[in-house]
Amino acid sequence: MTINFAKPHPSVLRTFSEPMFVNLRPNLTAAKFDLMKFTPAKSIIEDALSSGRLVHGSHVIESSSGTFALALAILCSQFGLHLTLVTGPVSQVVRWRLESLGAKLHVVNQSNLCEGGIQQARLGVLAELLQENPDAFWPKQHTNPLNAASYRPFPTKLLDEGRRFDTLVGTVGSGGSLFGFARVLLEDNPSLKVVAVDHNRSVIFGAKASKITRMCRESFEQVLAMGAGIPMGNVSFQDCDEVHWVPVPKMVQQVHQFHAETGLLVGASSGAALTVAKWHAEREPDRNVLTILPDHGVRYVETLFDPEWLDRWPDDLRVTWDSPQDKESLEDITEGWCRMTWGRKPFEAIAGHPPLPRHAGYNP
């Protein structure tokens, strides 16, 4: 079968797909992506093209406000596909990039839902669009097994070079990157410590924060490409040794400190991963730590790097968190930087109940 689609520029695809490995300290390495979600998006789209599920001119519909949305926009423009995105609030620069690449946006600005929040509201819109466009292709980034599998070449490359790691630290959104890396590294080192990083408003690990900072409450939808208000099918709880919940102000502090130290501009999710990875590297100098930095800072110029925007939360940004508070129960997670041993257990063993039921528009 001959597939009729536009010929993409191969060097463009390679540029977005491959991370740069940066040695930050003698025992700390970062896999720094400019657009991490390009990796699973490329794998999912190319698989659909190869199978004939997508052809030139096909329609792709997905819910995403972050790097997966931008990755899909780039890929669809390269392959001659139509793209509709259901997003939350996005910055002007992100909206300009998405629309200039040909994407059509359905923006959901807020939700009154208590459970699932704006993500569930977006999935409701997504379900309506898929019903109206039954021939459209839905990438299903949160449950598609190609998401995690697409990251295999990167840790494999490190192992082939003779590099070994004792601790892996990464933020969790869809679950693809952290557990995609983890599965490869665990094959080499079953004693690898897998450390997941979440935020205080997320339900992925069943946290029940009774109190959060004002900055977390008011800004997380604008600045975070991690966490979730709904369960994520690609999260491998039984590969997870430890979970950290990092407040947004700490992420912002870390991003600014990292830029001052290295000149590298990264986003809030990278700030969360760096916070935990640096703590582990300092605390355990004999262990080699690998962390994943998922996002470039350019999409945050109107938020994380805008002094007027930051001035909205001066009290929160003055607080310092030098180390996490150890917690014994999910009910104890609060507004600060919290840490809890997970012990490679299923979700039910820690939370006392199964993950929340999947919502409309989220079925695989």
GROMACS .gro file of C-alpha atoms in nm:
model
  364
    1MET     CA    1   0.000   0.000   0.000
    2THR     CA    2   0.136   0.343  -0.093
    3ILE     CA    3   0.080   0.613   0.168
    4ASN     CA    4   0.007   0.954   0.022
    5PHE     CA    5   0.130   1.222   0.262
    6ALA     CA    6   0.356   1.525   0.255
    7LYS     CA    7   0.729   1.454   0.287
    8PRO     CA    8   0.855   1.600   0.618
    9HIS     CA    9   1.193   1.758   0.664
   10PRO     CA   10   1.399   1.486   0.842
   11SER     CA   11   1.639   1.723   1.015
   12VAL     CA   12   1.344   1.911   1.167
   13LEU     CA   13   1.202   1.591   1.311
   14ARG     CA   14   1.541   1.488   1.455
   15THR     CA   15   1.594   1.830   1.615
   16PHE     CA   16   1.270   1.810   1.809
   17SER     CA   17   1.299   1.441   1.897
   18GLU     CA   18   1.642   1.409   2.054
   19PRO     CA   19   1.739   1.532   2.402
   20MET     CA   20   2.068   1.691   2.494
   21PHE     CA   21   2.242   1.514   2.783
   22VAL     CA   22   2.389   1.773   3.021
   23ASN     CA   23   2.624   1.689   3.309
   24LEU     CA   24   2.512   1.928   3.583
   25ARG     CA   25   2.719   1.778   3.866
   26PRO     CA   26   2.960   1.486   3.897
   27ASN     CA   27   2.667   1.258   3.987
   28LEU     CA   28   2.378   1.440   3.815
   29THR     CA   29   2.289   1.420   3.446
   30ALA     CA   30   1.989   1.584   3.279
   31ALA     CA   31   1.816   1.469   2.964
   32LYS     CA   32   1.714   1.815   2.841
   33PHE     CA   33   1.440   1.826   2.581
   34ASP     CA   34   1.328   2.137   2.396
   35LEU     CA   35   0.996   1.970   2.310
   36MET     CA   36   0.978   1.635   2.487
   37LYS     CA   37   0.627   1.536   2.382
   38PHE     CA   38   0.741   1.549   2.020
   39THR     CA   39   0.884   1.201   2.079
   40PRO     CA   40   0.553   1.022   2.153
   41ALA     CA   41   0.357   1.243   1.913
   42LYS     CA   42   0.590   1.147   1.627
   43SER     CA   43   0.568   0.778   1.716
   44ILE     CA   44   0.188   0.783   1.735
   45ILE     CA   45   0.138   0.983   1.412
   46GLU     CA   46   0.392   0.781   1.212
   47ASP     CA   47   0.235   0.455   1.332
   48ALA     CA   48  -0.109   0.575   1.221
   49LEU     CA   49   0.031   0.678   0.882
   50SER     CA   50   0.204   0.345   0.835
   51SER     CA   51  -0.112   0.151   0.919
   52GLY     CA   52  -0.327   0.364   0.688
   53ARG     CA   53  -0.533   0.500   0.977
   54LEU     CA   54  -0.409   0.843   0.868
   55VAL     CA   55  -0.356   0.963   0.510
   56HIS     CA   56  -0.275   1.302   0.363
   57GLY     CA   57  -0.559   1.541   0.455
   58SER     CA   58  -0.686   1.337   0.753
   59HIS     CA   59  -0.821   1.508   1.063
   60VAL     CA   60  -0.649   1.472   1.405
   61ILE     CA   61  -0.828   1.579   1.726
   62GLU     CA   62  -0.670   1.585   2.073
   63SER     CA   63  -0.695   1.758   2.411
   64SER     CA   64  -0.368   1.927   2.508
   65SER     CA   65  -0.248   2.271   2.613
   66GLY     CA   66   0.121   2.195   2.635
   67THR     CA   67   0.409   2.042   2.448
   68PHE     CA   68   0.201   1.757   2.304
   69ALA     CA   69  -0.024   2.016   2.140
   70LEU     CA   70   0.273   2.197   1.986
   71ALA     CA   71   0.430   1.868   1.877
   72LEU     CA   72   0.108   1.764   1.703
   73ALA     CA   73   0.085   2.104   1.533
   74ILE     CA   74   0.438   2.071   1.395
   75LEU     CA   75   0.384   1.712   1.281
   76CYS     CA   76   0.045   1.776   1.123
   77SER     CA   77   0.187   2.072   0.931
   78GLN     CA   78   0.475   1.852   0.809
   79PHE     CA   79   0.256   1.557   0.711
   80GLY     CA   80  -0.032   1.752   0.557
   81LEU     CA   81  -0.288   1.669   0.827
   82HIS     CA   82  -0.566   1.884   0.973
   83LEU     CA   83  -0.550   1.939   1.349
   84THR     CA   84  -0.809   2.044   1.607
   85LEU     CA   85  -0.693   2.100   1.964
   86VAL     CA   86  -0.900   2.134   2.279
   87THR     CA   87  -0.688   2.343   2.515
   88GLY     CA   88  -0.699   2.522   2.846
   89PRO     CA   89  -0.574   2.880   2.876
   90VAL     CA   90  -0.259   2.928   2.668
   91SER     CA   91  -0.013   3.215   2.643
   92GLN     CA   92  -0.015   3.445   2.341
   93VAL     CA   93   0.313   3.301   2.212
   94VAL     CA   94   0.185   2.944   2.235
   95ARG     CA   95  -0.145   3.032   2.070
   96TRP     CA   96   0.039   3.211   1.790
   97ARG     CA   97   0.262   2.909   1.729
   98LEU     CA   98  -0.027   2.662   1.726
   99GLU     CA   99  -0.246   2.870   1.494
  100SER     CA  100   0.040   2.968   1.262
  101LEU     CA  101   0.105   2.595   1.215
  102GLY     CA  102  -0.257   2.551   1.110
  103ALA     CA  103  -0.417   2.414   1.424
  104LYS     CA  104  -0.777   2.503   1.509
  105LEU     CA  105  -0.823   2.574   1.879
  106HIS     CA  106  -1.118   2.517   2.111
  107VAL     CA  107  -1.017   2.696   2.432
  108VAL     CA  108  -1.178   2.592   2.762
  109ASN     CA  109  -1.099   2.868   3.011
  110GLN     CA  110  -1.248   2.730   3.330
  111SER     CA  111  -1.464   2.461   3.482
  112ASN     CA  112  -1.695   2.439   3.782
  113LEU     CA  113  -1.650   2.063   3.805
  114CYS     CA  114  -1.525   1.948   4.144
  115GLU     CA  115  -1.378   1.628   4.006
  116GLY     CA  116  -1.146   1.635   3.708
  117GLY     CA  117  -1.147   2.016   3.682
  118ILE     CA  118  -1.058   2.182   3.356
  119GLN     CA  119  -0.906   1.864   3.214
  120GLN     CA  120  -1.238   1.686   3.247
  121ALA     CA  121  -1.417   1.986   3.092
  122ARG     CA  122  -1.176   1.970   2.796
  123LEU     CA  123  -1.237   1.597   2.756
  124GLY     CA  124  -1.608   1.668   2.743
  125VAL     CA  125  -1.551   1.905   2.450
  126LEU     CA  126  -1.319   1.647   2.291
  127ALA     CA  127  -1.590   1.380   2.313
  128GLU     CA  128  -1.836   1.611   2.136
  129LEU     CA  129  -1.586   1.687   1.858
  130LEU     CA  130  -1.509   1.319   1.806
  131GLN     CA  131  -1.880   1.245   1.782
  132GLU     CA  132  -1.920   1.521   1.523
  133ASN     CA  133  -1.614   1.395   1.331
  134PRO     CA  134  -1.632   1.013   1.349
  135ASP     CA  135  -1.349   0.964   1.098
  136ALA     CA  136  -1.105   1.180   1.295
  137PHE     CA  137  -0.798   1.026   1.459
  138TRP     CA  138  -0.755   1.062   1.837
  139PRO     CA  139  -0.391   1.005   1.948
  140LYS     CA  140  -0.495   0.922   2.308
  141GLN     CA  141  -0.164   1.034   2.454
  142HIS     CA  142  -0.264   0.946   2.812
  143THR     CA  143  -0.335   0.578   2.743
  144ASN     CA  144  -0.152   0.500   2.418
  145PRO     CA  145   0.130   0.247   2.489
  146LEU     CA  146   0.336   0.407   2.212
  147ASN     CA  147   0.381   0.706   2.446
  148ALA     CA  148   0.614   0.531   2.691
  149ALA     CA  149   0.765   0.299   2.428
  150SER     CA  150   0.877   0.594   2.215
  151TYR     CA  151   1.136   0.703   2.475
  152ARG     CA  152   1.329   0.372   2.466
  153PRO     CA  153   1.610   0.491   2.233
  154PHE     CA  154   1.732   0.759   2.476
  155PRO     CA  155   1.815   0.556   2.788
  156THR     CA  156   1.935   0.278   2.555
  157LYS     CA  157   2.187   0.523   2.406
  158LEU     CA  158   2.320   0.605   2.753
  159LEU     CA  159   2.357   0.238   2.841
  160ASP     CA  160   2.531   0.167   2.510
  161GLU     CA  161   2.781   0.439   2.601
  162GLY     CA  162   2.855   0.258   2.927
  163ARG     CA  163   2.671   0.502   3.152
  164ARG     CA  164   2.483   0.360   3.449
  165PHE     CA  165   2.239   0.524   3.689
  166ASP     CA  166   2.118   0.451   4.040
  167THR     CA  167   1.830   0.703   4.060
  168LEU     CA  168   1.588   0.833   3.796
  169VAL     CA  169   1.385   1.149   3.865
  170GLY     CA  170   1.106   1.279   3.644
  171THR     CA  171   0.780   1.467   3.653
  172VAL     CA  172   0.457   1.281   3.582
  173GLY     CA  173   0.180   1.394   3.351
  174SER     CA  174   0.069   1.129   3.105
  175GLY     CA  175   0.328   0.894   3.259
  176GLY     CA  176   0.506   0.831   2.930
  177SER     CA  177   0.851   0.984   2.974
  178LEU     CA  178   0.938   0.880   3.331
  179PHE     CA  179   0.816   0.523   3.295
  180GLY     CA  180   0.944   0.493   2.937
  181PHE     CA  181   1.293   0.574   3.065
  182ALA     CA  182   1.242   0.362   3.377
  183ARG     CA  183   1.152   0.042   3.195
  184VAL     CA  184   1.479   0.045   3.003
  185LEU     CA  185   1.698   0.141   3.299
  186LEU     CA  186   1.528  -0.115   3.526
  187GLU     CA  187   1.618  -0.387   3.277
  188ASP     CA  188   1.982  -0.292   3.327
  189ASN     CA  189   1.959  -0.218   3.700
  190PRO     CA  190   1.661  -0.370   3.888
  191SER     CA  191   1.769  -0.172   4.197
  192LEU     CA  192   1.720   0.162   4.019
  193LYS     CA  193   1.529   0.407   4.240
  194VAL     CA  194   1.244   0.558   4.036
  195VAL     CA  195   1.133   0.894   4.177
  196ALA     CA  196   0.810   1.053   4.051
  197VAL     CA  197   0.749   1.428   4.086
  198ASP     CA  198   0.394   1.562   4.104
  199HIS     CA  199   0.234   1.892   4.209
  200ASN     CA  200   0.010   1.966   4.502
  201ARG     CA  201  -0.317   1.994   4.309
  202SER     CA  202  -0.270   1.674   4.111
  203VAL     CA  203  -0.469   1.355   4.178
  204ILE     CA  204  -0.237   1.117   3.990
  205PHE     CA  205  -0.094   0.964   4.308
  206GLY     CA  206  -0.410   1.016   4.512
  207ALA     CA  207  -0.286   1.310   4.718
  208LYS     CA  208  -0.544   1.487   4.932
  209ALA     CA  209  -0.380   1.821   5.004
  210SER     CA  210  -0.605   2.008   5.245
  211LYS     CA  211  -0.411   2.329   5.188
  212ILE     CA  212  -0.208   2.466   4.897
  213THR     CA  213  -0.029   2.792   4.830
  214ARG     CA  214  -0.222   3.072   4.663
  215MET     CA  215   0.020   3.061   4.371
  216CYS     CA  216  -0.049   2.688   4.321
  217ARG     CA  217  -0.423   2.750   4.332
  218GLU     CA  218  -0.425   3.047   4.093
  219SER     CA  219  -0.150   2.975   3.842
  220PHE     CA  220  -0.102   2.602   3.797
  221GLU     CA  221  -0.321   2.579   3.485
  222GLN     CA  222  -0.109   2.848   3.318
  223VAL     CA  223   0.236   2.714   3.394
  224LEU     CA  224   0.231   2.339   3.452
  225ALA     CA  225   0.281   2.066   3.195
  226MET     CA  226   0.265   1.801   3.468
  227GLY     CA  227   0.016   1.653   3.710
  228ALA     CA  228  -0.351   1.596   3.635
  229GLY     CA  229  -0.704   1.629   3.766
  230ILE     CA  230  -0.794   1.288   3.616
  231PRO     CA  231  -0.624   0.945   3.630
  232MET     CA  232  -0.355   0.872   3.370
  233GLY     CA  233  -0.339   0.529   3.209
  234ASN     CA  234   0.034   0.530   3.132
  235VAL     CA  235   0.142   0.578   3.496
  236SER     CA  236   0.318   0.260   3.616
  237PHE     CA  237   0.269   0.278   3.994
  238GLN     CA  238   0.446  -0.053   4.053
  239ASP     CA  239   0.768   0.084   3.904
  240CYS     CA  240   0.766   0.382   4.140
  241ASP     CA  241   0.978   0.390   4.457
  242GLU     CA  242   0.915   0.743   4.581
  243VAL     CA  243   0.687   1.041   4.511
  244HIS     CA  244   0.754   1.412   4.569
  245TRP     CA  245   0.490   1.685   4.557
  246VAL     CA  246   0.653   2.020   4.473
  247PRO     CA  247   0.468   2.355   4.507
  248VAL     CA  248   0.468   2.596   4.213
  249PRO     CA  249   0.667   2.869   4.399
  250LYS     CA  250   0.952   2.622   4.452
  251MET     CA  251   0.947   2.530   4.083
  252VAL     CA  252   0.972   2.898   3.990
  253GLN     CA  253   1.259   2.958   4.231
  254GLN     CA  254   1.445   2.661   4.087
  255VAL     CA  255   1.392   2.771   3.725
  256HIS     CA  256   1.537   3.114   3.799
  257GLN     CA  257   1.829   2.965   3.993
  258PHE     CA  258   1.900   2.720   3.709
  259HIS     CA  259   1.905   3.001   3.454
  260ALA     CA  260   2.144   3.203   3.671
  261GLU     CA  261   2.374   2.900   3.709
  262THR     CA  262   2.370   2.768   3.351
  263GLY     CA  263   2.202   3.019   3.119
  264LEU     CA  264   1.953   2.746   3.023
  265LEU     CA  265   1.588   2.853   3.007
  266VAL     CA  266   1.344   2.581   3.115
  267GLY     CA  267   0.983   2.562   3.226
  268ALA     CA  268   0.813   2.489   3.556
  269SER     CA  269   0.801   2.112   3.508
  270SER     CA  270   1.178   2.110   3.461
  271GLY     CA  271   1.205   2.321   3.776
  272ALA     CA  272   1.013   2.056   3.968
  273ALA     CA  273   1.234   1.774   3.837
  274LEU     CA  274   1.552   1.972   3.911
  275THR     CA  275   1.439   2.046   4.266
  276VAL     CA  276   1.409   1.677   4.349
  277ALA     CA  277   1.705   1.557   4.140
  278LYS     CA  278   1.946   1.806   4.296
  279TRP     CA  279   1.826   1.710   4.644
  280HIS     CA  280   1.889   1.342   4.573
  281ALA     CA  281   2.230   1.411   4.416
  282GLU     CA  282   2.342   1.616   4.717
  283ARG     CA  283   2.201   1.370   4.970
  284GLU     CA  284   2.347   1.061   4.801
  285PRO     CA  285   2.678   1.167   4.640
  286ASP     CA  286   2.777   0.806   4.565
  287ARG     CA  287   2.468   0.747   4.349
  288ASN     CA  288   2.442   0.859   3.986
  289VAL     CA  289   2.119   1.049   3.924
  290LEU     CA  290   1.946   1.100   3.586
  291THR     CA  291   1.665   1.353   3.554
  292ILE     CA  292   1.437   1.447   3.266
  293LEU     CA  293   1.382   1.814   3.179
  294PRO     CA  294   1.073   1.817   2.956
  295ASP     CA  295   1.020   2.177   2.851
  296HIS     CA  296   1.194   2.483   2.709
  297GLY     CA  297   1.123   2.812   2.883
  298VAL     CA  298   1.012   3.006   2.574
  299ARG     CA  299   0.644   2.927   2.626
  300TYR     CA  300   0.664   3.084   2.974
  301VAL     CA  301   0.798   3.429   2.884
  302GLU     CA  302   0.460   3.582   2.974
  303THR     CA  303   0.448   3.403   3.312
  304LEU     CA  304   0.754   3.255   3.486
  305PHE     CA  305   0.989   3.519   3.344
  306ASP     CA  306   0.760   3.823   3.365
  307PRO     CA  307   0.828   4.030   3.681
  308GLU     CA  308   0.476   4.178   3.679
  309TRP     CA  309   0.321   3.831   3.666
  310LEU     CA  310   0.545   3.708   3.947
  311ASP     CA  311   0.457   4.010   4.163
  312ARG     CA  312   0.107   3.868   4.211
  313TRP     CA  313   0.239   3.617   4.466
  314PRO     CA  314   0.522   3.787   4.661
  315ASP     CA  315   0.448   3.606   4.989
  316ASP     CA  316   0.458   3.259   4.832
  317LEU     CA  317   0.780   3.331   4.643
  318ARG     CA  318   0.954   3.447   4.962
  319VAL     CA  319   0.910   3.106   5.125
  320THR     CA  320   1.204   2.868   5.090
  321TRP     CA  321   1.191   2.489   5.090
  322ASP     CA  322   1.539   2.342   5.129
  323SER     CA  323   1.421   1.984   5.169
  324PRO     CA  324   1.095   1.789   5.159
  325GLN     CA  325   0.880   1.696   5.454
  326ASP     CA  326   0.846   1.318   5.487
  327LYS     CA  327   0.484   1.204   5.497
  328GLU     CA  328   0.333   0.872   5.601
  329SER     CA  329  -0.011   0.914   5.442
  330LEU     CA  330  -0.167   1.077   5.138
  331GLU     CA  331  -0.395   1.269   5.376
  332ASP     CA  332  -0.084   1.444   5.513
  333ILE     CA  333   0.020   1.602   5.181
  334THR     CA  334   0.000   1.979   5.223
  335GLU     CA  335   0.109   2.305   5.057
  336GLY     CA  336   0.485   2.255   5.096
  337TRP     CA  337   0.737   2.023   4.935
  338CYS     CA  338   0.633   1.675   5.048
  339ARG     CA  339   0.790   1.332   5.004
  340MET     CA  340   0.647   0.984   5.050
  341THR     CA  341   0.782   0.633   5.000
  342TRP     CA  342   0.571   0.447   4.741
  343GLY     CA  343   0.759   0.118   4.744
  344ARG     CA  344   0.657  -0.009   4.399
  345LYS     CA  345   0.306  -0.082   4.518
  346PRO     CA  346  -0.019  -0.064   4.320
  347PHE     CA  347  -0.228   0.250   4.363
  348GLU     CA  348  -0.487   0.073   4.578
  349ALA     CA  349  -0.227  -0.040   4.831
  350ILE     CA  350  -0.132   0.322   4.908
  351ALA     CA  351  -0.457   0.510   4.851
  352GLY     CA  352  -0.690   0.246   4.995
  353HIS     CA  353  -0.912   0.252   4.685
  354PRO     CA  354  -0.872   0.202   4.308
  355PRO     CA  355  -0.787   0.501   4.086
  356LEU     CA  356  -1.082   0.727   4.017
  357PRO     CA  357  -1.317   0.601   3.744
  358ARG     CA  358  -1.231   0.719   3.398
  359HIS     CA  359  -1.441   1.004   3.272
  360ALA     CA  360  -1.639   1.067   2.956
  361GLY     CA  361  -1.403   1.131   2.667
  362TYR     CA  362  -1.118   0.946   2.835
  363ASN     CA  363  -1.190   0.584   2.741
  364PRO     CA  364  -0.906   0.423   2.544
   0.00000   0.00000   0.00000
